Amino acid sequence: MSFINEIHDLPEKIKLCVLENYNSLEQAYIFSFKTSYKPNPTIPILWFVQLKDRISFCNTHKTRGIYKEIMNNSINSIRLSKSACTIEIIHTSLDQDDFVITVDSSINLDELKEKLIKMGFEVTGSR
């Protein structure tokens, strides 16, 4: 599994979810990938979508296409774990729970780390 760097390369339902929910022009889209995280039996597997100002977790559900979104400025750091195949988003506010998702082992976490650092995030782990 690899990163999708162009919005037009996304699966149709995910692309529509991003465009319709954020009225997003292609300039706001940075990259995305399919995670292996399924929040519950009624919600499909989430996609990690990095936009210029937020990380959005989208899915193909008809009415609940956005599962969660986290504004970039509310993220303290991101921890990647290659052994556990997880991404942990650590909030700046102690009032918010950190968010952990699983990813497929085929996702290159070193490449993800580079992409997130370019976005200005403090990223630990991987290797």
XYZ file of N, CA, C and O in Angstrom:
508
model
N 0.853 -1.170 0.000
C 0.000 0.000 0.000
C 0.902 1.237 0.000
O 1.911 1.274 0.666
N 0.490 2.236 -0.743
C 1.335 3.416 -0.836
C 0.539 4.690 -0.581
O -0.679 4.668 -0.437
N 1.241 5.788 -0.583
C 0.625 7.083 -0.356
C 0.007 7.601 -1.643
O 0.530 7.367 -2.727
N -1.085 8.302 -1.496
C -1.747 8.927 -2.638
C -1.490 10.424 -2.525
O -1.925 11.060 -1.568
N -0.757 10.945 -3.497
C -0.336 12.338 -3.443
C -1.191 13.277 -4.284
O -1.007 14.485 -4.216
N -2.095 12.740 -5.066
C -2.980 13.547 -5.902
C -4.430 13.210 -5.557
O -4.804 12.038 -5.533
N -5.231 14.227 -5.312
C -6.621 13.998 -4.893
C -7.415 13.209 -5.933
O -8.256 12.392 -5.590
N -7.106 13.406 -7.204
C -7.856 12.681 -8.245
C -7.524 11.187 -8.277
O -8.231 10.419 -8.911
N -6.475 10.757 -7.565
C -6.123 9.336 -7.495
C -6.817 8.600 -6.349
O -6.690 7.387 -6.227
N -7.544 9.328 -5.506
C -8.271 8.696 -4.405
C -9.438 7.868 -4.932
O -9.989 8.182 -5.988
N -9.849 6.847 -4.180
C -11.090 6.158 -4.538
C -12.229 7.179 -4.572
O -12.231 8.143 -3.790
N -13.179 6.988 -5.442
C -14.225 7.978 -5.695
C -14.946 8.445 -4.431
O -15.141 9.637 -4.219
N -15.346 7.515 -3.560
C -16.102 7.893 -2.361
C -15.266 8.719 -1.382
O -15.783 9.626 -0.740
N -13.996 8.417 -1.273
C -13.122 9.185 -0.382
C -12.885 10.571 -0.984
O -12.935 11.584 -0.282
N -12.651 10.629 -2.269
C -12.442 11.913 -2.941
C -13.673 12.804 -2.770
O -13.554 13.976 -2.407
N -14.863 12.254 -2.978
C -16.087 13.033 -2.806
C -16.264 13.478 -1.358
O -16.698 14.596 -1.092
N -15.923 12.621 -0.427
C -16.015 12.963 0.992
C -15.157 14.185 1.288
O -15.608 15.132 1.936
N -13.928 14.185 0.811
C -13.020 15.312 1.051
C -13.538 16.569 0.358
O -13.639 17.632 0.970
N -13.892 16.453 -0.904
C -14.328 17.624 -1.660
C -15.630 18.203 -1.118
O -15.776 19.413 -0.997
N -16.575 17.335 -0.764
C -17.878 17.821 -0.293
C -17.831 18.357 1.131
O -18.476 19.344 1.448
N -17.057 17.735 1.997
C -17.026 18.163 3.395
C -16.139 19.366 3.642
O -16.361 20.104 4.597
N -15.142 19.538 2.835
C -14.207 20.639 3.071
C -14.235 21.669 1.956
O -13.470 22.623 1.999
N -15.101 21.456 0.958
C -15.089 22.335 -0.211
C -13.643 22.554 -0.638
O -13.214 23.653 -0.932
N -12.904 21.485 -0.561
C -11.454 21.551 -0.710
C -11.027 21.630 -2.163
O -11.377 20.795 -2.972
N -10.254 22.630 -2.432
C -9.579 22.688 -3.717
C -8.387 21.753 -3.640
O -7.928 21.393 -2.553
N -7.885 21.374 -4.776
C -6.757 20.449 -4.782
C -5.559 20.989 -4.000
O -4.758 20.228 -3.481
N -5.419 22.314 -3.881
C -4.283 22.894 -3.176
C -4.287 22.559 -1.683
O -3.241 22.574 -1.050
N -5.448 22.284 -1.105
C -5.536 21.975 0.321
C -5.154 20.524 0.623
O -4.816 20.191 1.744
N -5.200 19.678 -0.377
C -4.902 18.254 -0.222
C -3.388 18.040 -0.294
O -2.727 18.545 -1.192
N -2.857 17.285 0.661
C -1.418 17.001 0.664
C -1.156 15.535 0.293
O -0.513 15.259 -0.694
N -1.666 14.592 1.103
C -1.508 13.165 0.805
C -2.493 12.369 1.649
O -3.107 12.903 2.574
N -2.626 11.107 1.322
C -3.489 10.228 2.114
C -3.057 8.778 1.934
O -2.251 8.456 1.056
N -3.625 7.930 2.778
C -3.433 6.488 2.651
C -4.531 5.782 3.449
O -5.114 6.356 4.366
N -4.779 4.556 3.076
C -5.780 3.750 3.772
C -5.127 3.136 5.006
O -4.050 2.557 4.931
N -5.778 3.302 6.151
C -5.268 2.693 7.379
C -5.835 1.276 7.489
O -6.533 0.813 6.588
N -5.590 0.614 8.576
C -6.225 -0.685 8.829
C -7.178 -0.564 10.017
O -7.636 -1.561 10.570
N -7.499 0.669 10.402
C -8.321 0.932 11.581
C -9.807 0.983 11.230
O -10.231 1.758 10.384
N -10.575 0.143 11.893
C -12.031 0.092 11.738
C -12.612 0.399 13.112
O -12.579 -0.435 14.004
N -13.135 1.631 13.315
C -13.576 2.068 14.643
C -14.666 1.210 15.274
O -14.672 1.017 16.483
N -15.583 0.725 14.472
C -16.638 -0.159 14.968
C -17.244 -0.900 13.782
O -16.930 -0.584 12.631
N -18.132 -1.871 14.034
C -18.658 -2.683 12.935
C -19.462 -1.912 11.878
O -19.608 -2.381 10.764
N -19.959 -0.732 12.220
C -20.784 -0.008 11.245
C -20.008 1.030 10.432
O -20.552 1.629 9.514
N -18.756 1.248 10.783
C -17.954 2.247 10.067
C -16.839 1.524 9.305
O -16.089 0.740 9.883
N -16.715 1.807 8.009
C -15.653 1.173 7.216
C -14.261 1.623 7.658
O -14.107 2.587 8.411
N -13.260 0.945 7.154
C -11.872 1.274 7.460
C -11.605 2.736 7.114
O -12.063 3.257 6.108
N -10.834 3.397 7.992
C -10.560 4.824 7.831
C -9.395 5.101 6.883
O -8.457 4.313 6.799
N -9.496 6.235 6.223
C -8.407 6.782 5.417
C -7.810 7.956 6.175
O -8.542 8.805 6.682
N -6.504 8.026 6.243
C -5.766 9.149 6.808
C -5.612 10.150 5.669
O -5.009 9.848 4.642
N -6.182 11.353 5.835
C -6.105 12.373 4.796
C -5.465 13.625 5.396
O -6.036 14.248 6.284
N -4.277 13.957 4.912
C -3.587 15.155 5.379
C -3.942 16.318 4.464
O -3.689 16.279 3.267
N -4.590 17.315 5.056
C -4.875 18.564 4.361
C -3.933 19.616 4.919
O -3.225 19.366 5.898
N -3.908 20.793 4.341
C -2.975 21.829 4.808
C -3.187 22.196 6.266
O -2.232 22.470 6.974
N -4.430 22.192 6.733
C -4.700 22.663 8.093
C -5.180 21.592 9.061
O -5.408 21.874 10.227
N -5.335 20.363 8.609
C -5.871 19.315 9.486
C -5.565 17.929 8.944
O -5.276 17.754 7.773
N -5.704 16.962 9.853
C -5.720 15.556 9.469
C -7.155 15.112 9.614
O -7.787 15.315 10.659
N -7.686 14.536 8.559
C -9.055 14.059 8.575
C -9.042 12.541 8.408
O -8.244 12.003 7.639
N -9.906 11.881 9.145
C -10.046 10.438 9.017
C -11.388 10.173 8.346
O -12.443 10.368 8.952
N -11.325 9.792 7.084
C -12.518 9.634 6.243
C -12.804 8.159 5.995
O -11.921 7.313 6.105
N -14.051 7.897 5.630
C -14.433 6.540 5.258
C -15.496 6.616 4.170
O -15.903 7.694 3.763
N -15.947 5.475 3.720
C -16.895 5.425 2.608
C -18.347 5.328 3.057
O -19.226 5.108 2.241
N -18.608 5.517 4.335
C -19.981 5.473 4.842
C -20.784 6.616 4.223
O -20.305 7.743 4.130
N -22.013 6.321 3.809
C -22.840 7.310 3.101
C -23.075 8.593 3.887
O -22.945 9.685 3.367
N -23.435 8.466 5.142
C -23.832 9.654 5.899
C -22.796 10.098 6.933
O -22.910 11.178 7.475
N -21.844 9.258 7.216
C -20.829 9.602 8.223
C -19.436 9.468 7.622
O -18.604 8.725 8.100
N -19.170 10.230 6.574
C -17.911 10.106 5.844
C -16.696 10.604 6.596
O -15.589 10.172 6.345
N -16.893 11.528 7.535
C -15.780 12.022 8.345
C -15.921 11.418 9.741
O -16.876 11.699 10.452
N -14.982 10.580 10.114
C -15.027 9.967 11.431
C -14.438 10.909 12.486
O -14.978 11.066 13.574
N -13.322 11.535 12.132
C -12.628 12.410 13.088
C -11.734 13.340 12.293
O -11.227 12.981 11.241
N -11.564 14.541 12.826
C -10.584 15.446 12.242
C -9.824 16.121 13.370
O -10.368 16.365 14.440
N -8.557 16.363 13.106
C -7.688 16.967 14.106
C -6.953 18.112 13.416
O -6.229 17.898 12.431
N -7.135 19.305 13.943
C -6.476 20.472 13.374
C -4.968 20.381 13.642
O -4.548 19.963 14.723
N -4.186 20.761 12.650
C -2.727 20.684 12.787
C -2.233 21.420 14.029
O -1.341 20.935 14.730
N -2.810 22.593 14.305
C -2.319 23.397 15.428
C -2.713 22.827 16.793
O -2.291 23.342 17.817
N -3.509 21.759 16.818
C -3.859 21.125 18.090
C -3.033 19.855 18.345
O -3.254 19.149 19.324
N -2.079 19.602 17.456
C -1.241 18.397 17.581
C 0.100 18.773 18.198
O 0.817 19.631 17.675
N 0.420 18.140 19.326
C 1.714 18.341 19.972
C 2.793 17.564 19.235
O 3.839 18.100 18.896
N 2.533 16.290 18.992
C 3.492 15.449 18.276
C 2.784 14.204 17.763
O 1.635 13.935 18.113
N 3.499 13.470 16.940
C 2.973 12.226 16.371
C 4.011 11.145 16.624
O 5.201 11.336 16.359
N 3.547 10.027 17.158
C 4.436 8.906 17.452
C 4.097 7.750 16.514
O 2.945 7.320 16.437
N 5.105 7.248 15.816
C 4.931 6.121 14.905
C 5.585 4.889 15.522
O 6.694 4.973 16.037
N 4.900 3.768 15.451
C 5.473 2.526 15.963
C 5.440 1.475 14.867
O 4.371 1.003 14.474
N 6.628 1.150 14.383
C 6.732 0.142 13.328
C 6.348 -1.237 13.871
O 5.649 -1.991 13.207
N 6.778 -1.555 15.085
C 6.507 -2.889 15.637
C 5.023 -3.105 15.911
O 4.505 -4.194 15.721
N 4.322 -2.065 16.361
C 2.887 -2.187 16.641
C 2.026 -1.769 15.448
O 0.811 -1.911 15.487
N 2.653 -1.237 14.399
C 1.932 -0.732 13.217
C 0.867 0.290 13.624
O -0.306 0.166 13.270
N 1.297 1.290 14.404
C 0.362 2.315 14.870
C 0.890 3.719 14.627
O 2.093 3.940 14.511
N -0.073 4.627 14.575
C 0.198 6.058 14.559
C -0.553 6.628 15.749
O -1.751 6.406 15.893
N 0.155 7.349 16.608
C -0.475 7.981 17.767
C -0.358 9.490 17.612
O 0.748 10.023 17.489
N -1.488 10.159 17.606
C -1.519 11.613 17.507
C -1.714 12.154 18.918
O -2.724 11.870 19.566
N -0.736 12.913 19.378
C -0.737 13.429 20.741
C -1.157 14.896 20.698
O -0.522 15.713 20.034
N -2.244 15.202 21.391
C -2.801 16.556 21.398
C -2.012 17.491 22.309
O -1.396 17.051 23.281
N -2.085 18.777 22.005
C -1.459 19.781 22.869
C -2.271 19.961 24.149
O -1.721 20.258 25.196
N -3.579 19.769 24.063
C -4.453 19.936 25.218
C -4.554 18.635 26.008
O -4.812 17.567 25.430
N -4.396 18.742 27.309
C -4.547 17.566 28.168
C -6.008 17.147 28.293
O -6.305 16.050 28.761
N -6.930 18.015 27.870
C -8.357 17.702 27.931
C -8.792 16.735 26.837
O -9.880 16.177 26.903
N -7.964 16.567 25.817
C -8.321 15.684 24.711
C -7.500 14.410 24.768
O -6.297 14.440 25.049
N -8.178 13.296 24.511
C -7.482 12.012 24.469
C -6.637 11.929 23.207
O -7.038 12.403 22.144
N -5.487 11.305 23.333
C -4.666 11.052 22.163
C -5.395 10.050 21.281
O -6.236 9.281 21.764
N -5.097 10.057 20.003
C -5.801 9.206 19.054
C -4.806 8.239 18.428
O -3.787 8.655 17.878
N -5.092 6.938 18.552
C -4.203 5.903 18.026
C -4.954 5.110 16.964
O -6.084 4.672 17.185
N -4.298 4.953 15.803
C -4.874 4.130 14.748
C -3.843 3.103 14.303
O -2.642 3.314 14.454
N -4.332 2.020 13.767
C -3.454 0.991 13.224
C -3.298 1.206 11.726
O -4.179 1.761 11.066
N -2.160 0.769 11.225
C -1.901 0.834 9.797
C -1.409 -0.525 9.326
O -0.892 -1.319 10.118
N -1.574 -0.773 8.065
C -1.089 -2.001 7.455
C 0.441 -1.992 7.504
O 1.075 -0.941 7.373
N 1.033 -3.151 7.672
C 2.495 -3.232 7.759
C 3.182 -2.837 6.453
O 4.385 -2.584 6.436
N 2.418 -2.738 5.372
C 3.019 -2.341 4.093
C 3.218 -0.825 3.984
O 3.901 -0.354 3.080
N 2.641 -0.052 4.920
C 2.850 1.397 4.916
C 4.280 1.686 5.370
O 4.715 1.204 6.420
N 4.992 2.457 4.596
C 6.364 2.814 4.919
C 6.338 3.951 5.946
O 6.134 5.111 5.596
N 6.535 3.599 7.214
C 6.462 4.599 8.276
C 7.621 5.591 8.236
O 7.474 6.726 8.685
N 8.754 5.199 7.675
C 9.861 6.150 7.524
C 9.473 7.237 6.516
O 9.753 8.412 6.732
N 8.834 6.837 5.427
C 8.365 7.813 4.442
C 7.268 8.697 5.038
O 7.241 9.911 4.816
N 6.364 8.092 5.816
C 5.320 8.871 6.482
C 5.954 9.892 7.425
O 5.540 11.049 7.467
N 6.962 9.463 8.164
C 7.655 10.365 9.089
C 8.224 11.571 8.341
O 8.047 12.716 8.764
N 8.856 11.325 7.202
C 9.405 12.419 6.387
C 8.310 13.379 5.941
O 8.472 14.597 6.011
N 7.179 12.836 5.486
C 6.067 13.667 5.015
C 5.510 14.528 6.158
O 5.215 15.702 5.968
N 5.366 13.933 7.328
C 4.811 14.666 8.465
C 5.776 15.734 8.974
O 5.352 16.826 9.361
N 7.058 15.437 8.956
C 8.053 16.431 9.368
C 8.026 17.617 8.407
O 8.099 18.772 8.830
N 7.884 17.344 7.109
C 7.775 18.435 6.122
C 6.558 19.311 6.397
O 6.558 20.499 6.090
N 5.510 18.733 6.996
C 4.311 19.482 7.337
C 4.515 20.309 8.611
O 3.664 21.096 8.986
N 5.627 20.085 9.302
C 5.934 20.857 10.495
C 5.638 20.141 11.804
O 5.736 20.732 12.879
N 5.288 18.861 11.737
C 4.996 18.109 12.952
C 6.276 17.585 13.598
O 7.246 17.289 12.911
N 6.236 17.452 14.920
C 7.301 16.733 15.625
C 6.901 15.274 15.577
O 5.819 14.895 16.035
N 7.772 14.441 15.011
C 7.448 13.029 14.826
C 8.544 12.184 15.454
O 9.730 12.412 15.227
N 8.112 11.208 16.258
C 9.052 10.283 16.884
C 8.735 8.875 16.438
O 7.641 8.584 15.971
N 9.693 7.987 16.625
C 9.481 6.582 16.338
C 9.759 6.199 14.910
O 10.411 6.925 14.172
N 9.299 5.058 14.519
C 9.423 4.333 13.257
C 10.675 3.478 13.319
O 10.842 2.775 14.266
N 11.514 3.506 12.404
C 12.723 2.673 12.270
C 12.563 1.384 12.958
O 12.708 0.603 13.527
